[in-house]
């Protein structure tokens, strides 16, 4: 597959961070409050909001505080797509098929 079909991970992290920040602002929550509720340091939240890092567990905790954890999980659910539903039978396999 051509590499240009995939979003650059830095761009993806930056966009995700911008969305986290925008969601927080729209909800009227300060960085301090979200960091406290997510049991994170404010610098960690700041890095996440600028797309400069963070762990997946931090992302899920912040998403939970912002009320979008289920949306994030649902967005990655393959059965929420036509292709995923068409290929659902593959989910029972233990290993991916070998390519020749």
Tab-separated table of N, CA and C in Angstrom:
chain	number	residue	atom	x	y	z
A	1	UNK	N	0.826	-1.180	0.000
A	1	UNK	CA	0.000	0.000	0.000
A	1	UNK	C	0.874	1.248	0.000
A	2	UNK	N	0.457	2.259	-0.700
A	2	UNK	CA	1.250	3.489	-0.710
A	2	UNK	C	1.285	4.136	0.667
A	3	UNK	N	2.441	4.633	1.040
A	3	UNK	CA	2.619	5.241	2.352
A	3	UNK	C	1.774	6.498	2.520
A	4	UNK	N	1.490	7.210	1.424
A	4	UNK	CA	0.749	8.460	1.541
A	4	UNK	C	-0.718	8.254	1.914
A	5	UNK	N	-1.187	7.026	1.962
A	5	UNK	CA	-2.563	6.756	2.393
A	5	UNK	C	-2.718	6.904	3.899
A	6	UNK	N	-1.619	6.888	4.608
A	6	UNK	CA	-1.658	6.957	6.061
A	6	UNK	C	-1.305	8.358	6.534
A	7	UNK	N	-2.017	8.805	7.543
A	7	UNK	CA	-1.741	10.114	8.114
A	7	UNK	C	-0.433	10.041	8.892
A	8	UNK	N	0.377	11.042	8.741
A	8	UNK	CA	1.601	11.160	9.507
A	8	UNK	C	1.228	11.125	10.989
A	9	UNK	N	1.939	10.323	11.777
A	9	UNK	CA	1.563	10.169	13.182
A	9	UNK	C	1.684	11.478	13.956
A	10	UNK	N	2.627	12.323	13.595
A	10	UNK	CA	2.731	13.614	14.276
A	10	UNK	C	1.524	14.488	13.986
A	11	UNK	N	1.080	14.467	12.732
A	11	UNK	CA	-0.125	15.226	12.375
A	11	UNK	C	-1.340	14.678	13.105
A	12	UNK	N	-1.422	13.357	13.187
A	12	UNK	CA	-2.555	12.735	13.879
A	12	UNK	C	-2.547	13.104	15.357
A	13	UNK	N	-1.383	13.048	15.990
A	13	UNK	CA	-1.285	13.409	17.413
A	13	UNK	C	-1.625	14.886	17.621
A	14	UNK	N	-1.167	15.742	16.723
A	14	UNK	CA	-1.458	17.169	16.829
A	14	UNK	C	-2.956	17.423	16.713
A	15	UNK	N	-3.597	16.769	15.738
A	15	UNK	CA	-5.037	16.947	15.555
A	15	UNK	C	-5.822	16.403	16.748
A	16	UNK	N	-5.404	15.249	17.243
A	16	UNK	CA	-6.065	14.676	18.407
A	16	UNK	C	-5.915	15.604	19.607
A	17	UNK	N	-4.716	16.124	19.815
A	17	UNK	CA	-4.481	17.053	20.914
A	17	UNK	C	-5.320	18.315	20.789
A	18	UNK	N	-5.412	18.848	19.570
A	18	UNK	CA	-6.241	20.035	19.345
A	18	UNK	C	-7.706	19.741	19.673
A	19	UNK	N	-8.166	18.561	19.303
A	19	UNK	CA	-9.553	18.194	19.595
A	19	UNK	C	-9.787	18.028	21.093
A	20	UNK	N	-8.838	17.440	21.794
A	20	UNK	CA	-8.958	17.329	23.250
A	20	UNK	C	-9.049	18.719	23.879
A	21	UNK	N	-8.157	19.606	23.447
A	21	UNK	CA	-8.145	20.967	23.980
A	21	UNK	C	-9.461	21.682	23.673
A	22	UNK	N	-9.912	21.582	22.437
A	22	UNK	CA	-11.157	22.245	22.045
A	22	UNK	C	-12.340	21.707	22.838
A	23	UNK	N	-12.397	20.396	23.026
A	23	UNK	CA	-13.483	19.789	23.798
A	23	UNK	C	-13.461	20.312	25.231
A	24	UNK	N	-12.258	20.369	25.811
A	24	UNK	CA	-12.113	20.861	27.185
A	24	UNK	C	-12.605	22.301	27.297
A	25	UNK	N	-12.212	23.133	26.341
A	25	UNK	CA	-12.605	24.544	26.368
A	25	UNK	C	-14.113	24.680	26.199
A	26	UNK	N	-14.687	23.941	25.261
A	26	UNK	CA	-16.136	24.007	25.039
A	26	UNK	C	-16.903	23.579	26.285
A	27	UNK	N	-16.357	22.608	27.022
A	27	UNK	CA	-16.999	22.165	28.257
A	27	UNK	C	-16.753	23.133	29.416
A	28	UNK	N	-15.915	24.139	29.186
A	28	UNK	CA	-15.645	25.127	30.219
A	28	UNK	C	-14.758	24.614	31.334
A	29	UNK	N	-13.887	23.662	31.009
A	29	UNK	CA	-13.015	23.067	32.019
A	29	UNK	C	-11.596	23.600	31.865
A	30	UNK	N	-10.962	23.903	32.973
A	30	UNK	CA	-9.567	24.359	32.944
A	30	UNK	C	-8.640	23.154	32.802
A	31	UNK	N	-7.410	23.439	32.370
A	31	UNK	CA	-6.412	22.371	32.315
A	31	UNK	C	-6.182	21.795	33.705
A	32	UNK	N	-6.164	22.641	34.683
A	32	UNK	CA	-5.927	22.190	36.053
A	32	UNK	C	-7.000	21.205	36.509
A	33	UNK	N	-8.260	21.530	36.212
A	33	UNK	CA	-9.358	20.676	36.646
A	33	UNK	C	-9.335	19.327	35.922
A	34	UNK	N	-9.133	19.358	34.595
A	34	UNK	CA	-9.093	18.098	33.836
A	34	UNK	C	-7.908	17.254	34.293
A	35	UNK	N	-6.758	17.876	34.474
A	35	UNK	CA	-5.581	17.135	34.938
A	35	UNK	C	-5.842	16.508	36.299
A	36	UNK	N	-6.466	17.260	37.195
A	36	UNK	CA	-6.770	16.739	38.528
A	36	UNK	C	-7.741	15.562	38.440
A	37	UNK	N	-8.813	15.722	37.670
A	37	UNK	CA	-9.807	14.647	37.550
A	37	UNK	C	-9.230	13.410	36.873
A	38	UNK	N	-8.278	13.613	35.950
A	38	UNK	CA	-7.656	12.493	35.248
A	38	UNK	C	-6.451	11.943	36.007
A	39	UNK	N	-6.134	12.540	37.148
A	39	UNK	CA	-4.983	12.143	37.966
A	39	UNK	C	-3.689	12.224	37.156
A	40	UNK	N	-3.547	13.348	36.429
A	40	UNK	CA	-2.354	13.620	35.633
A	40	UNK	C	-1.763	14.942	36.080
A	41	UNK	N	-0.525	15.160	35.738
A	41	UNK	CA	0.051	16.481	35.973
A	41	UNK	C	-0.426	17.415	34.860
A	42	UNK	N	-0.470	18.689	35.158
A	42	UNK	CA	-0.864	19.666	34.146
A	42	UNK	C	0.108	19.640	32.966
A	43	UNK	N	1.437	19.526	33.175
A	43	UNK	CA	2.349	19.437	32.027
A	43	UNK	C	2.063	18.231	31.118
A	44	UNK	N	1.645	17.109	31.714
A	44	UNK	CA	1.299	15.942	30.892
A	44	UNK	C	0.098	16.255	30.019
A	45	UNK	N	-0.932	16.873	30.603
A	45	UNK	CA	-2.109	17.255	29.823
A	45	UNK	C	-1.728	18.263	28.751
A	46	UNK	N	-0.873	19.201	29.080
A	46	UNK	CA	-0.438	20.198	28.104
A	46	UNK	C	0.271	19.524	26.923
A	47	UNK	N	1.121	18.542	27.205
A	47	UNK	CA	1.808	17.822	26.125
A	47	UNK	C	0.809	17.071	25.250
A	48	UNK	N	-0.189	16.480	25.877
A	48	UNK	CA	-1.213	15.771	25.113
A	48	UNK	C	-1.974	16.741	24.211
A	49	UNK	N	-2.303	17.903	24.731
A	49	UNK	CA	-3.076	18.881	23.967
A	49	UNK	C	-2.284	19.495	22.822
A	50	UNK	N	-0.969	19.421	22.880
A	50	UNK	CA	-0.151	19.920	21.772
A	50	UNK	C	0.323	18.785	20.874
A	51	UNK	N	-0.096	17.558	21.194
A	51	UNK	CA	0.273	16.404	20.376
A	51	UNK	C	1.703	15.961	20.555
A	52	UNK	N	2.275	16.291	21.688
A	52	UNK	CA	3.678	15.974	21.922
A	52	UNK	C	3.894	14.767	22.817
A	53	UNK	N	2.870	13.986	23.071
A	53	UNK	CA	3.081	12.793	23.863
A	53	UNK	C	1.897	12.420	24.715
A	54	UNK	N	2.123	11.426	25.520
A	54	UNK	CA	1.088	10.892	26.383
A	54	UNK	C	0.940	9.402	26.141
A	55	UNK	N	0.482	8.719	27.132
A	55	UNK	CA	0.257	7.277	27.021
A	55	UNK	C	-1.205	7.024	26.699
A	56	UNK	N	-1.480	5.864	26.160
A	56	UNK	CA	-2.858	5.534	25.793
A	56	UNK	C	-3.762	5.537	27.022
A	57	UNK	N	-3.244	5.123	28.168
A	57	UNK	CA	-4.082	5.153	29.368
A	57	UNK	C	-4.392	6.588	29.786
A	58	UNK	N	-3.452	7.508	29.531
A	58	UNK	CA	-3.725	8.921	29.803
A	58	UNK	C	-4.806	9.434	28.855
A	59	UNK	N	-4.700	9.057	27.598
A	59	UNK	CA	-5.704	9.475	26.614
A	59	UNK	C	-7.087	9.004	27.026
A	60	UNK	N	-7.189	7.756	27.421
A	60	UNK	CA	-8.494	7.217	27.793
A	60	UNK	C	-9.026	7.874	29.073
A	61	UNK	N	-8.150	8.188	30.014
A	61	UNK	CA	-8.596	8.853	31.234
A	61	UNK	C	-9.105	10.253	30.926
A	62	UNK	N	-8.352	11.002	30.106
A	62	UNK	CA	-8.796	12.349	29.729
A	62	UNK	C	-10.085	12.257	28.921
A	63	UNK	N	-10.172	11.300	27.992
A	63	UNK	CA	-11.394	11.121	27.209
A	63	UNK	C	-12.582	10.825	28.122
A	64	UNK	N	-12.351	10.066	29.166
A	64	UNK	CA	-13.413	9.768	30.128
A	64	UNK	C	-13.856	11.032	30.867
A	65	UNK	N	-12.890	11.829	31.310
A	65	UNK	CA	-13.214	13.093	31.995
A	65	UNK	C	-14.010	14.008	31.065
A	66	UNK	N	-13.656	14.014	29.776
A	66	UNK	CA	-14.335	14.870	28.806
A	66	UNK	C	-15.622	14.256	28.272
A	67	UNK	N	-15.934	13.030	28.709
A	67	UNK	CA	-17.184	12.387	28.318
A	67	UNK	C	-17.191	11.792	26.924
A	68	UNK	N	-16.008	11.455	26.383
A	68	UNK	CA	-15.949	10.920	25.018
A	68	UNK	C	-15.222	9.580	24.915
A	69	UNK	N	-14.995	8.918	26.042
A	69	UNK	CA	-14.286	7.637	26.003
A	69	UNK	C	-15.045	6.616	25.170
A	70	UNK	N	-16.349	6.520	25.360
A	70	UNK	CA	-17.144	5.560	24.577
A	70	UNK	C	-17.109	5.899	23.089
A	71	UNK	N	-17.119	7.180	22.759
A	71	UNK	CA	-17.040	7.594	21.355
A	71	UNK	C	-15.717	7.149	20.740
A	72	UNK	N	-14.632	7.305	21.487
A	72	UNK	CA	-13.316	6.907	21.004
A	72	UNK	C	-13.250	5.398	20.793
A	73	UNK	N	-13.747	4.651	21.749
A	73	UNK	CA	-13.767	3.194	21.630
A	73	UNK	C	-14.635	2.773	20.455
A	74	UNK	N	-15.784	3.376	20.325
A	74	UNK	CA	-16.705	3.055	19.240
A	74	UNK	C	-16.109	3.387	17.875
A	75	UNK	N	-15.363	4.484	17.796
A	75	UNK	CA	-14.749	4.881	16.529
A	75	UNK	C	-13.766	3.834	16.028
A	76	UNK	N	-13.167	3.087	16.934
A	76	UNK	CA	-12.201	2.057	16.549
A	76	UNK	C	-12.819	0.672	16.396
A	77	UNK	N	-14.089	0.537	16.704
A	77	UNK	CA	-14.763	-0.758	16.605
A	77	UNK	C	-14.940	-1.126	15.134
A	78	UNK	N	-14.292	-2.189	14.686
A	78	UNK	CA	-14.392	-2.553	13.273
A	78	UNK	C	-15.807	-2.930	12.844
A	79	UNK	N	-16.635	-3.336	13.788
A	79	UNK	CA	-17.995	-3.728	13.433
A	79	UNK	C	-18.901	-2.518	13.200
A	80	UNK	N	-18.368	-1.323	13.359
A	80	UNK	CA	-19.119	-0.109	13.060
A	80	UNK	C	-18.919	0.343	11.616
A	81	UNK	N	-18.249	-0.479	10.824
A	81	UNK	CA	-18.034	-0.151	9.412
A	81	UNK	C	-18.607	-1.270	8.544
A	82	UNK	N	-18.964	-0.920	7.316
A	82	UNK	CA	-19.462	-1.934	6.385
A	82	UNK	C	-18.413	-3.012	6.155
A	83	UNK	N	-17.155	-2.616	5.960
A	83	UNK	CA	-16.086	-3.582	5.734
A	83	UNK	C	-15.915	-4.492	6.942
A	84	UNK	N	-15.936	-3.911	8.135
A	84	UNK	CA	-15.788	-4.706	9.351
A	84	UNK	C	-16.899	-5.723	9.505
A	85	UNK	N	-18.133	-5.308	9.225
A	85	UNK	CA	-19.259	-6.248	9.329
A	85	UNK	C	-19.147	-7.335	8.266
A	86	UNK	N	-18.695	-6.969	7.070
A	86	UNK	CA	-18.553	-7.955	5.997
A	86	UNK	C	-17.465	-8.974	6.315
A	87	UNK	N	-16.471	-8.561	7.074
A	87	UNK	CA	-15.354	-9.456	7.386
A	87	UNK	C	-15.355	-9.909	8.845
A	88	UNK	N	-16.461	-9.794	9.515
A	88	UNK	CA	-16.560	-10.151	10.933
A	88	UNK	C	-16.172	-11.603	11.185
A	89	UNK	N	-16.399	-12.451	10.198
A	89	UNK	CA	-16.043	-13.867	10.365
A	89	UNK	C	-14.546	-14.048	10.603
A	90	UNK	N	-13.726	-13.092	10.200
A	90	UNK	CA	-12.283	-13.194	10.392
A	90	UNK	C	-11.879	-12.988	11.851
A	91	UNK	N	-12.756	-12.389	12.642
A	91	UNK	CA	-12.417	-12.105	14.031
A	91	UNK	C	-12.302	-13.361	14.880
A	92	UNK	N	-12.837	-14.449	14.429
A	92	UNK	CA	-12.723	-15.693	15.195
A	92	UNK	C	-11.382	-16.379	14.974
A	93	UNK	N	-10.619	-15.932	13.990
A	93	UNK	CA	-9.299	-16.513	13.741
A	93	UNK	C	-8.323	-16.087	14.825
A	94	UNK	N	-7.397	-16.966	15.139
A	94	UNK	CA	-6.394	-16.675	16.146
A	94	UNK	C	-5.217	-15.895	15.562
A	95	UNK	N	-4.906	-16.136	14.288
A	95	UNK	CA	-3.758	-15.493	13.658
A	95	UNK	C	-4.168	-14.939	12.304
A	96	UNK	N	-3.477	-13.941	11.885
A	96	UNK	CA	-3.714	-13.383	10.555
A	96	UNK	C	-3.221	-14.366	9.512
A	97	UNK	N	-3.876	-14.432	8.343
A	97	UNK	CA	-3.414	-15.346	7.305
A	97	UNK	C	-2.053	-14.911	6.769
A	98	UNK	N	-1.260	-15.885	6.363
A	98	UNK	CA	0.059	-15.595	5.791
A	98	UNK	C	-0.109	-15.075	4.374
A	99	UNK	N	0.776	-14.167	4.017
A	99	UNK	CA	0.783	-13.653	2.649
A	99	UNK	C	1.916	-14.314	1.893
A	100	UNK	N	1.655	-14.683	0.682
A	100	UNK	CA	2.708	-15.330	-0.143
A	100	UNK	C	3.404	-14.356	-1.022
